[in-house]
Amino acid sequence: MRKTYFVVLLTVILIFTLQPAFAETLDYTSEADKLNALGLFKGTSNGYELDRVPNRAESAAMLVRLLGAEEEANKANYSHPFTDVPEWANPIVGYMYEKGLTKGIGNNLFGASQAASAKDYSTFMLRTLGYDGDFNYNDALPFAAEKGILTSVELKNLQSENFKRNEMVLLSYNTLKANLKSQELTLAEFLVNKDVLNKDELFNNGISNRIEETILNLNSSFELLNNNNSLIQVTAEKANIQVIPSENYKETLEAGFEGTIIFNNHISQWEGLNIKYELNYYYKGEFVKTSKYLCNDYSIKEKNEYCLMTPYDKFDEIRIVAYPLSIDEIKKDFDGILEIVTTNDSDKILDSIVKYGNFSGVSTFTGYDYTTYSNDELYELAWFTIYSDSSEYSDGHFFEDYPYINRIDKTNADKYYIEFNEKVTDFDDDKIVLLKSSNSELGFTIIHDNGYKPVKIYLVK
């Protein structure tokens, strides 16, 4: 009896352990709703029919919509030689034939009713991004993953499941968020530029995490600047503000605006993210400067208020852009500029100061054990410290709202040295004391070019 029980139990174990591993089936109804709201995905009299296998005519319709060409296709109603295309799809297939996007399957057939595969549809989506001849048809899915259309999990699911309208929705939705070939422009942004889609609709439907607003008809000669829109409130008045110190280390004042800037908190999908705000100033259509701000750990429960300080410039328009700042963008800003060093690298820092002649020692950060910080966390802290509340002009000139920048005479550089044994805030002609760095402290040394833009940043850890 005991032997029989063991055999039965072993059989049950083998049945379950030898079962093939099936990929998880996910439902993309939410994405279908969003595409439908944008006018890019249309159901049938039976609804979305996400469990049905799509045919080539339906795939063609999605391709043309994502190219922003559906209106042109319907108006032009190009002819085609195919005899198996349903009446509703004639303009779509005619457009594809006219533009060289399809040659059919032979014998004057398009294959309109044939089932579309994941490879077929991935190929269509890659063409909307400008990829044609860049990949082999059999490698369409991994190539789509390489270009950011699919995650590794999504790729695995598509390779192991039957392709249905459910997965067609996923590929379509993700393709909208992918960049066009060799461009820093997503397909969704391209469609906005063609007036096919609306920016607000993209944001509301999760396609874009970026908001853009414009404040028009400004007069910067006003003594008081007070504007309020749904994204930002600016309250500032003219004042003499501190600018870059002179060669004699004397603080100089310059006419400018000083006040507060409040970023309205109503965007729940930004909760907990680092949000970058760019204020781009224009005068008579010409770019003047851009000012950057960073809201750490955005919260709809807290008031995000910052000090606004910027030199006086004529402007009549402010274009505001706000979006989550990714670590990839931070690293791109710091590419070749930022270096994490220790106190043993003082000679390297001094060489950079001598090379450029300008530097600032930002106060040491205390209160946290920065030795436990990852490099990504240090990069984020450096970006916030250096670039937030800064302005950069069309000619490359850089302005910080706390510009304690010091200049040295390169011809007498041998009388300068760096000392890490003490931290002082006063600078004189005989000694440069930069930053103390203990086990739990972190210091910044920023090297500036002649326009005072950071060209080398040292994190003394």
Coordinates of N, CA, C and O in Angstrom, one line a residue, residues 91-261:
P91 N -9.2 52.5 -49.1 CA -8.4 53.7 -49.0 C -7.1 53.5 -48.3 O -6.0 54.0 -48.6
I92 N -7.1 52.6 -47.2 CA -6.0 52.3 -46.4 C -4.9 51.5 -47.3 O -3.8 51.9 -47.3
V93 N -5.4 50.4 -47.9 CA -4.5 49.6 -48.7 C -4.0 50.4 -49.9 O -2.8 50.3 -50.3
G94 N -4.8 51.2 -50.5 CA -4.4 52.1 -51.6 C -3.3 53.0 -51.2 O -2.4 53.2 -52.0
Y95 N -3.4 53.6 -50.0 CA -2.3 54.5 -49.5 C -1.0 53.7 -49.4 O 0.0 54.2 -49.8
M96 N -1.1 52.5 -48.8 CA 0.1 51.7 -48.6 C 0.7 51.3 -49.9 O 2.0 51.4 -50.0
Y97 N -0.1 51.0 -50.9 CA 0.5 50.6 -52.2 C 1.1 51.8 -52.9 O 2.2 51.8 -53.5
E98 N 0.4 53.0 -52.8 CA 0.9 54.2 -53.4 C 2.3 54.6 -52.8 O 3.2 55.1 -53.5
K99 N 2.4 54.4 -51.5 CA 3.7 54.9 -50.8 C 4.7 53.8 -50.7 O 5.8 54.0 -50.1
G100 N 4.5 52.7 -51.4 CA 5.5 51.6 -51.4 C 5.6 50.8 -50.2 O 6.6 50.2 -49.9
L101 N 4.5 50.8 -49.3 CA 4.6 50.1 -48.0 C 4.1 48.7 -48.1 O 4.2 47.9 -47.2
T102 N 3.5 48.3 -49.3 CA 3.1 46.9 -49.5 C 3.1 46.6 -50.9 O 2.9 47.4 -51.8
K103 N 3.4 45.3 -51.2 CA 3.4 44.7 -52.6 C 2.4 43.6 -52.6 O 2.3 43.0 -53.7
G104 N 1.7 43.3 -51.5 CA 0.7 42.2 -51.5 C 1.4 40.9 -51.3 O 2.6 40.8 -51.0
I105 N 0.7 39.8 -51.6 CA 1.2 38.5 -51.4 C 1.3 37.7 -52.7 O 1.7 36.5 -52.7
G106 N 1.1 38.4 -53.8 CA 1.2 37.8 -55.1 C -0.2 37.5 -55.7 O -1.2 37.5 -55.0
N107 N -0.3 37.4 -57.0 CA -1.5 37.1 -57.8 C -2.6 38.1 -57.5 O -3.8 37.8 -57.4
N108 N -2.2 39.4 -57.4 CA -3.1 40.5 -57.2 C -3.9 40.4 -55.9 O -5.0 40.8 -55.8
L109 N -3.3 39.7 -54.9 CA -3.9 39.6 -53.6 C -3.1 40.3 -52.6 O -1.9 40.3 -52.6
F110 N -3.9 40.9 -51.6 CA -3.2 41.6 -50.5 C -3.2 40.7 -49.3 O -2.4 40.8 -48.4
G111 N -4.1 39.7 -49.3 CA -4.1 38.8 -48.1 C -4.9 39.5 -47.0 O -4.6 39.3 -45.8
A112 N -5.9 40.2 -47.4 CA -6.6 41.1 -46.4 C -7.2 40.2 -45.2 O -7.3 40.7 -44.1
S113 N -7.7 39.1 -45.5 CA -8.4 38.3 -44.5 C -7.5 37.3 -43.8 O -7.9 36.6 -42.9
Q114 N -6.2 37.2 -44.2 CA -5.3 36.4 -43.6 C -4.9 36.9 -42.2 O -4.8 38.1 -42.0
A115 N -4.6 35.9 -41.3 CA -4.3 36.3 -39.9 C -2.9 37.0 -39.9 O -2.0 36.6 -40.6
A116 N -2.8 38.0 -39.1 CA -1.6 38.8 -39.0 C -0.8 38.1 -37.8 O -1.4 37.8 -36.8
S117 N 0.5 38.0 -38.0 CA 1.3 37.4 -36.9 C 2.0 38.5 -36.1 O 2.0 39.7 -36.5
A118 N 2.6 38.2 -35.0 CA 3.3 39.2 -34.2 C 4.5 39.7 -35.0 O 4.8 40.9 -34.9
K119 N 5.1 38.9 -35.8 CA 6.2 39.4 -36.7 C 5.7 40.4 -37.7 O 6.3 41.4 -38.0
D120 N 4.5 40.0 -38.3 CA 3.9 41.0 -39.3 C 3.7 42.3 -38.7 O 4.1 43.4 -39.2
Y121 N 3.0 42.3 -37.5 CA 2.6 43.6 -36.9 C 3.8 44.4 -36.4 O 3.9 45.6 -36.5
S122 N 4.8 43.6 -35.8 CA 6.0 44.3 -35.4 C 6.8 45.0 -36.5 O 7.3 46.1 -36.4
T123 N 6.7 44.3 -37.7 CA 7.4 44.9 -38.9 C 6.6 46.2 -39.3 O 7.3 47.2 -39.6
F124 N 5.3 46.2 -39.2 CA 4.5 47.3 -39.5 C 4.9 48.5 -38.6 O 5.1 49.6 -39.0
M125 N 4.9 48.2 -37.3 CA 5.2 49.2 -36.2 C 6.6 49.8 -36.4 O 6.8 51.0 -36.3
L126 N 7.6 48.9 -36.7 CA 8.9 49.4 -37.0 C 9.0 50.3 -38.2 O 9.8 51.3 -38.2
R127 N 8.2 50.1 -39.2 CA 8.1 51.0 -40.3 C 7.6 52.3 -40.0 O 8.0 53.3 -40.5
T128 N 6.6 52.4 -39.0 CA 6.1 53.7 -38.6 C 7.2 54.5 -38.0 O 7.1 55.8 -38.0
L129 N 8.2 53.9 -37.4 CA 9.3 54.6 -36.8 C 10.5 54.9 -37.7 O 11.4 55.5 -37.4
G130 N 10.3 54.4 -39.0 CA 11.3 54.7 -40.0 C 12.3 53.6 -40.2 O 13.3 53.8 -41.0
Y131 N 12.1 52.5 -39.6 CA 13.0 51.3 -39.8 C 12.5 50.5 -41.0 O 11.4 49.9 -41.0
D132 N 13.3 50.4 -42.0 CA 12.9 49.6 -43.2 C 14.3 49.1 -43.8 O 15.1 49.9 -44.3
G133 N 14.5 47.8 -43.8 CA 15.8 47.3 -44.2 C 16.8 47.3 -43.2 O 18.0 46.9 -43.4
D134 N 16.4 47.6 -41.9 CA 17.4 47.7 -40.8 C 17.4 46.3 -40.0 O 18.2 46.1 -39.1
F135 N 16.4 45.4 -40.4 CA 16.3 44.2 -39.6 C 15.8 43.1 -40.5 O 15.2 43.4 -41.6
N136 N 16.0 41.9 -40.1 CA 15.4 40.7 -40.8 C 14.0 40.4 -40.3 O 13.8 40.5 -39.1
Y137 N 13.1 40.1 -41.2 CA 11.7 39.8 -40.8 C 11.6 38.9 -39.6 O 10.9 39.1 -38.7
N138 N 12.4 37.8 -39.6 CA 12.4 36.8 -38.6 C 12.9 37.3 -37.2 O 12.6 36.8 -36.2
D139 N 13.6 38.5 -37.3 CA 14.1 39.1 -36.0 C 13.3 40.3 -35.7 O 13.8 41.2 -34.9
A140 N 12.1 40.5 -36.2 CA 11.4 41.7 -36.0 C 11.0 41.9 -34.5 O 11.1 43.1 -34.0
L141 N 10.7 40.9 -33.8 CA 10.3 41.0 -32.4 C 11.5 41.4 -31.5 O 11.4 42.4 -30.8
P142 N 12.6 40.7 -31.6 CA 13.8 41.2 -30.8 C 14.3 42.5 -31.2 O 14.7 43.3 -30.3
F143 N 14.2 42.9 -32.5 CA 14.6 44.2 -32.9 C 13.6 45.3 -32.3 O 14.1 46.3 -31.9
A144 N 12.3 45.0 -32.2 CA 11.4 45.9 -31.6 C 11.7 46.1 -30.1 O 11.6 47.2 -29.6
A145 N 12.1 45.0 -29.4 CA 12.5 45.1 -28.0 C 13.8 46.0 -27.9 O 13.9 46.8 -27.0
E146 N 14.7 45.8 -28.8 CA 15.9 46.6 -28.8 C 15.6 48.1 -29.0 O 16.3 48.9 -28.4
K147 N 14.6 48.4 -29.7 CA 14.3 49.8 -30.0 C 13.2 50.4 -29.0 O 12.7 51.5 -29.1
G148 N 13.0 49.6 -27.9 CA 12.2 50.2 -26.8 C 10.7 50.0 -27.0 O 9.9 50.5 -26.2
I149 N 10.3 49.2 -28.0 CA 8.8 48.9 -28.2 C 8.3 47.9 -27.2 O 7.2 47.9 -26.8
L150 N 9.2 46.9 -26.9 CA 8.8 45.8 -26.0 C 9.8 45.7 -24.8 O 11.0 45.9 -25.0
T151 N 9.2 45.3 -23.7 CA 10.1 44.9 -22.5 C 10.5 43.5 -22.7 O 9.9 42.8 -23.6
S152 N 11.4 43.0 -21.9 CA 11.8 41.6 -22.1 C 10.7 40.6 -21.7 O 10.5 39.6 -22.4
V153 N 9.8 41.0 -20.8 CA 8.7 40.2 -20.4 C 7.7 40.2 -21.6 O 7.1 39.1 -21.9
E154 N 7.4 41.3 -22.1 CA 6.4 41.4 -23.3 C 6.9 40.7 -24.5 O 6.2 40.0 -25.2
L155 N 8.2 40.7 -24.7 CA 8.8 40.0 -25.8 C 8.6 38.5 -25.6 O 8.2 37.8 -26.5
K156 N 8.9 38.0 -24.4 CA 8.7 36.6 -24.1 C 7.3 36.2 -24.3 O 7.0 35.1 -24.9
N157 N 6.3 37.0 -23.9 CA 4.9 36.7 -24.0 C 4.5 36.6 -25.5 O 3.8 35.7 -25.9
L158 N 5.0 37.5 -26.3 CA 4.6 37.5 -27.7 C 5.3 36.4 -28.5 O 4.7 35.9 -29.5
Q159 N 6.4 35.9 -28.0 CA 7.1 34.8 -28.7 C 6.4 33.5 -28.4 O 6.6 32.5 -29.1
S160 N 5.6 33.4 -27.3 CA 5.1 32.2 -26.8 C 3.6 32.1 -26.9 O 3.0 31.0 -26.7
E161 N 2.9 33.2 -27.3 CA 1.4 33.2 -27.4 C 1.0 33.4 -28.8 O 1.7 33.9 -29.7
N162 N -0.3 33.0 -29.1 CA -0.9 33.4 -30.3 C -1.2 34.9 -30.4 O -1.5 35.5 -29.4
F163 N -0.9 35.5 -31.5 CA -1.1 36.9 -31.7 C -2.5 37.3 -31.9 O -3.2 36.8 -32.8
K164 N -3.0 38.1 -31.0 CA -4.4 38.6 -31.0 C -4.5 40.1 -31.1 O -3.5 40.8 -30.9
R165 N -5.7 40.6 -31.2 CA -5.9 42.0 -31.2 C -5.5 42.6 -29.8 O -5.1 43.8 -29.7
N166 N -5.5 41.8 -28.8 CA -5.0 42.2 -27.5 C -3.5 42.6 -27.6 O -3.1 43.7 -27.1
E167 N -2.7 41.8 -28.2 CA -1.3 42.1 -28.4 C -1.0 43.2 -29.4 O -0.1 43.9 -29.3
M168 N -1.9 43.3 -30.4 CA -1.8 44.4 -31.4 C -2.0 45.7 -30.7 O -1.3 46.7 -31.0
V169 N -2.9 45.8 -29.7 CA -3.0 47.0 -28.9 C -1.7 47.3 -28.2 O -1.3 48.5 -28.1
L170 N -1.1 46.3 -27.5 CA 0.1 46.6 -26.8 C 1.2 47.1 -27.7 O 1.8 48.1 -27.3
L171 N 1.4 46.5 -28.8 CA 2.5 47.0 -29.7 C 2.2 48.4 -30.2 O 3.1 49.2 -30.3
S172 N 0.9 48.7 -30.5 CA 0.5 50.0 -31.0 C 0.8 51.1 -29.9 O 1.4 52.1 -30.2
Y173 N 0.4 50.8 -28.7 CA 0.5 51.7 -27.6 C 2.0 52.0 -27.3 O 2.4 53.1 -27.1
N174 N 2.8 50.9 -27.2 CA 4.2 51.1 -26.9 C 4.9 51.8 -28.1 O 5.9 52.6 -27.8
T175 N 4.5 51.6 -29.3 CA 5.2 52.2 -30.4 C 5.0 53.7 -30.4 O 5.9 54.5 -30.8
L176 N 3.9 54.2 -29.9 CA 3.6 55.6 -29.8 C 4.7 56.3 -28.9 O 5.0 57.5 -29.1
K177 N 5.2 55.6 -27.9 CA 6.1 56.1 -26.9 C 7.5 56.0 -27.3 O 8.5 56.4 -26.7
A178 N 7.8 55.3 -28.4 CA 9.2 55.0 -28.9 C 9.7 56.1 -29.8 O 8.9 56.8 -30.5
N179 N 11.0 56.3 -29.8 CA 11.6 57.4 -30.7 C 11.6 56.9 -32.1 O 11.8 55.8 -32.5
L180 N 11.4 57.9 -33.0 CA 11.6 57.7 -34.4 C 13.1 57.4 -34.7 O 14.0 57.7 -33.9
K181 N 13.4 56.7 -35.8 CA 14.7 56.3 -36.1 C 15.7 57.5 -36.1 O 15.4 58.5 -36.8
S182 N 16.8 57.4 -35.4 CA 17.8 58.5 -35.3 C 17.3 59.8 -34.9 O 17.9 60.9 -35.3
Q183 N 16.2 59.9 -34.1 CA 15.7 61.2 -33.7 C 15.3 61.1 -32.2 O 15.0 60.0 -31.6
E184 N 15.4 62.3 -31.5 CA 15.0 62.4 -30.1 C 13.5 62.8 -30.2 O 13.1 63.8 -29.5
L185 N 12.7 62.2 -30.9 CA 11.3 62.5 -31.1 C 10.5 61.3 -31.1 O 10.7 60.4 -31.9
T186 N 9.5 61.2 -30.2 CA 8.7 60.0 -30.2 C 7.6 60.0 -31.3 O 7.4 61.1 -31.9
L187 N 7.1 58.9 -31.6 CA 6.0 58.8 -32.7 C 4.9 59.7 -32.3 O 4.3 60.4 -33.1
A188 N 4.5 59.7 -31.0 CA 3.4 60.5 -30.5 C 3.7 62.0 -30.7 O 2.8 62.7 -31.1
E189 N 4.9 62.4 -30.4 CA 5.2 63.8 -30.6 C 5.2 64.2 -32.1 O 4.8 65.3 -32.5
F190 N 5.6 63.2 -32.9 CA 5.6 63.5 -34.4 C 4.1 63.7 -34.8 O 3.8 64.5 -35.6
L191 N 3.2 62.9 -34.3 CA 1.8 63.0 -34.6 C 1.2 64.3 -34.1 O 0.3 64.9 -34.7
V192 N 1.7 64.8 -33.0 CA 1.3 66.1 -32.4 C 1.7 67.2 -33.4 O 0.9 68.1 -33.7
N193 N 2.9 67.1 -33.9 CA 3.4 68.1 -34.8 C 2.7 68.1 -36.1 O 2.6 69.1 -36.8
K194 N 2.1 67.0 -36.5 CA 1.3 66.9 -37.7 C -0.2 67.2 -37.4 O -1.0 67.1 -38.3
D195 N -0.5 67.6 -36.2 CA -1.9 68.0 -35.8 C -2.8 66.8 -35.9 O -4.0 66.9 -36.0
V196 N -2.2 65.6 -35.8 CA -3.1 64.4 -35.7 C -3.5 64.1 -34.3 O -4.7 63.7 -34.0
L197 N -2.6 64.4 -33.3 CA -2.9 64.2 -31.9 C -2.8 65.5 -31.1 O -2.1 66.4 -31.6
N198 N -3.3 65.5 -30.0 CA -3.3 66.7 -29.1 C -2.4 66.4 -27.9 O -2.5 65.3 -27.3
K199 N -1.5 67.4 -27.5 CA -0.6 67.1 -26.4 C -1.3 66.7 -25.1 O -0.9 65.8 -24.4
D200 N -2.4 67.5 -24.8 CA -3.1 67.2 -23.5 C -3.7 65.8 -23.6 O -3.7 65.1 -22.5
E201 N -4.2 65.4 -24.7 CA -4.8 64.0 -24.8 C -3.7 63.0 -24.6 O -3.9 61.9 -24.0
L202 N -2.5 63.2 -25.1 CA -1.4 62.3 -24.9 C -1.1 62.1 -23.4 O -0.9 61.0 -22.9
F203 N -1.0 63.2 -22.7 CA -0.7 63.2 -21.3 C -1.8 62.5 -20.5 O -1.5 61.7 -19.7
N204 N -3.0 62.9 -20.8 CA -4.2 62.3 -20.1 C -4.3 60.8 -20.3 O -4.9 60.1 -19.5
N205 N -3.8 60.3 -21.4 CA -3.9 58.9 -21.8 C -2.6 58.1 -21.5 O -2.5 57.0 -22.0
G206 N -1.7 58.8 -20.8 CA -0.5 58.1 -20.4 C 0.5 57.8 -21.5 O 1.5 57.1 -21.3
I207 N 0.3 58.4 -22.7 CA 1.3 58.2 -23.8 C 2.6 59.1 -23.5 O 3.7 58.7 -23.8
S208 N 2.3 60.3 -23.0 CA 3.4 61.2 -22.7 C 3.4 61.6 -21.2 O 2.3 61.7 -20.6
N209 N 4.5 61.8 -20.6 CA 4.7 62.2 -19.3 C 5.1 63.7 -19.2 O 5.6 64.1 -18.2
R210 N 4.9 64.4 -20.3 CA 5.5 65.7 -20.5 C 4.3 66.7 -20.7 O 3.4 66.5 -21.4
I211 N 4.4 67.8 -20.0 CA 3.4 68.9 -20.1 C 4.1 70.1 -20.7 O 5.2 70.5 -20.3
E212 N 3.5 70.8 -21.6 CA 4.0 72.1 -22.2 C 2.9 73.1 -22.1 O 1.7 72.9 -22.5
E213 N 3.2 74.3 -21.6 CA 2.3 75.4 -21.6 C 3.1 76.7 -21.9 O 4.3 76.8 -21.8
T214 N 2.3 77.7 -22.4 CA 3.0 78.9 -22.8 C 2.2 80.1 -22.2 O 1.0 80.2 -22.2
I215 N 3.0 81.0 -21.7 CA 2.4 82.3 -21.1 C 2.8 83.4 -22.2 O 4.0 83.7 -22.4
L216 N 1.8 83.9 -22.8 CA 2.0 84.9 -23.9 C 1.7 86.3 -23.4 O 1.2 86.6 -22.3
N217 N 2.1 87.3 -24.3 CA 1.7 88.7 -24.1 C 2.3 89.3 -22.8 O 1.6 90.0 -22.1
L218 N 3.5 88.9 -22.5 CA 4.2 89.4 -21.3 C 4.9 90.7 -21.6 O 5.3 91.0 -22.7
N219 N 5.1 91.5 -20.6 CA 5.9 92.8 -20.7 C 6.9 92.8 -19.6 O 6.5 93.1 -18.5
S220 N 8.1 92.5 -19.9 CA 9.1 92.3 -18.9 C 9.6 93.7 -18.3 O 10.4 93.7 -17.4
S221 N 9.0 94.8 -18.8 CA 9.4 96.1 -18.3 C 8.5 96.4 -17.1 O 8.7 97.4 -16.4
F222 N 7.5 95.5 -16.8 CA 6.7 95.8 -15.7 C 7.5 95.7 -14.4 O 8.5 94.9 -14.3
E223 N 7.2 96.5 -13.4 CA 7.9 96.4 -12.1 C 7.5 95.1 -11.4 O 8.2 94.6 -10.6
L224 N 6.3 94.5 -11.7 CA 5.9 93.3 -11.1 C 5.5 92.3 -12.1 O 4.8 92.6 -13.0
L225 N 6.0 91.1 -12.0 CA 5.7 90.0 -12.9 C 4.8 89.1 -12.1 O 5.2 88.5 -11.1
N226 N 3.5 88.9 -12.5 CA 2.6 88.1 -11.8 C 1.7 87.4 -12.8 O 0.8 88.0 -13.4
N227 N 1.9 86.1 -13.0 CA 1.2 85.3 -13.9 C 0.7 84.0 -13.3 O 1.4 83.5 -12.4
N228 N -0.4 83.5 -13.7 CA -0.9 82.3 -13.1 C -1.6 81.5 -14.2 O -2.5 82.0 -14.9
N229 N -1.2 80.2 -14.4 CA -1.9 79.3 -15.2 C -1.9 78.0 -14.6 O -1.6 77.8 -13.4
S230 N -2.4 77.0 -15.3 CA -2.7 75.7 -14.6 C -1.4 75.0 -14.1 O -1.5 74.1 -13.3
L231 N -0.3 75.3 -14.7 CA 1.0 74.6 -14.4 C 1.9 75.3 -13.4 O 2.5 74.8 -12.5
I232 N 1.9 76.7 -13.5 CA 2.9 77.4 -12.8 C 2.3 78.8 -12.4 O 1.5 79.4 -13.1
Q233 N 2.8 79.3 -11.3 CA 2.5 80.7 -10.8 C 3.8 81.4 -10.5 O 4.6 80.9 -9.8
V234 N 4.0 82.5 -11.2 CA 5.2 83.3 -11.0 C 4.9 84.6 -10.4 O 4.0 85.3 -10.9
T235 N 5.5 84.9 -9.3 CA 5.3 86.3 -8.6 C 6.7 86.8 -8.4 O 7.5 86.2 -7.6
A236 N 7.1 87.9 -9.1 CA 8.4 88.4 -8.9 C 8.4 89.9 -9.2 O 7.5 90.4 -9.8
E237 N 9.4 90.6 -8.6 CA 9.5 92.0 -8.9 C 11.0 92.3 -9.2 O 11.9 91.5 -8.9
K238 N 11.2 93.5 -9.8 CA 12.5 93.9 -10.1 C 13.4 94.1 -8.9 O 12.9 94.7 -7.9
A239 N 14.6 93.7 -8.9 CA 15.5 93.9 -7.8 C 16.9 93.8 -8.3 O 17.2 93.2 -9.3
N240 N 17.8 94.3 -7.5 CA 19.3 94.1 -7.8 C 19.7 92.8 -7.2 O 19.6 92.6 -5.9
I241 N 20.2 91.9 -8.0 CA 20.6 90.6 -7.5 C 22.1 90.4 -7.7 O 22.7 91.0 -8.5
Q242 N 22.6 89.5 -6.9 CA 24.0 89.2 -7.0 C 24.3 88.4 -8.2 O 23.6 87.4 -8.6
V243 N 25.4 88.7 -8.9 CA 25.8 88.0 -10.1 C 27.2 87.5 -9.9 O 27.8 87.5 -8.8
I244 N 27.9 87.1 -11.0 CA 29.2 86.5 -10.9 C 30.2 87.5 -10.2 O 30.3 88.6 -10.6
P245 N 31.0 87.0 -9.2 CA 31.9 88.0 -8.6 C 33.0 88.4 -9.6 O 33.3 87.7 -10.6
S246 N 33.5 89.6 -9.3 CA 34.6 90.1 -10.2 C 35.9 89.4 -9.9 O 36.0 88.6 -9.0
E247 N 36.9 89.8 -10.7 CA 38.2 89.2 -10.5 C 38.8 89.5 -9.1 O 39.7 88.8 -8.6
N248 N 38.3 90.6 -8.5 CA 38.8 91.0 -7.2 C 38.0 90.4 -6.1 O 38.1 90.8 -4.9
Y249 N 37.2 89.4 -6.4 CA 36.3 88.7 -5.5 C 35.3 89.6 -4.8 O 34.8 89.3 -3.7
K250 N 34.9 90.7 -5.5 CA 33.9 91.6 -4.9 C 32.6 91.2 -5.5 O 32.5 91.0 -6.8
E251 N 31.6 91.1 -4.7 CA 30.3 90.8 -5.2 C 29.7 92.0 -6.0 O 29.9 93.1 -5.6
T252 N 29.1 91.7 -7.1 CA 28.5 92.7 -8.0 C 27.0 92.5 -8.0 O 26.6 91.4 -7.9
L253 N 26.3 93.6 -8.2 CA 24.8 93.5 -8.3 C 24.4 93.9 -9.7 O 25.0 94.6 -10.4
E254 N 23.3 93.3 -10.1 CA 22.8 93.5 -11.5 C 21.3 93.5 -11.4 O 20.7 92.8 -10.6
A255 N 20.7 94.3 -12.3 CA 19.2 94.4 -12.3 C 18.6 93.0 -12.7 O 19.1 92.4 -13.6
G256 N 17.6 92.6 -12.0 CA 17.0 91.3 -12.4 C 15.6 91.2 -11.8 O 15.0 92.2 -11.3
F257 N 15.1 90.0 -11.8 CA 13.8 89.7 -11.1 C 14.1 88.8 -9.9 O 14.9 87.8 -10.0
E258 N 13.4 89.0 -8.8 CA 13.5 88.1 -7.7 C 12.1 87.9 -7.1 O 11.3 88.9 -7.0
G259 N 11.8 86.7 -6.8 CA 10.5 86.4 -6.2 C 10.3 84.9 -6.0 O 11.2 84.2 -5.6
T260 N 9.1 84.4 -6.2 CA 8.8 83.0 -6.0 C 8.2 82.4 -7.2 O 7.5 83.1 -8.1
I261 N 8.4 81.1 -7.4 CA 7.8 80.3 -8.4 C 7.1 79.1 -7.8 O 7.7 78.4 -7.0

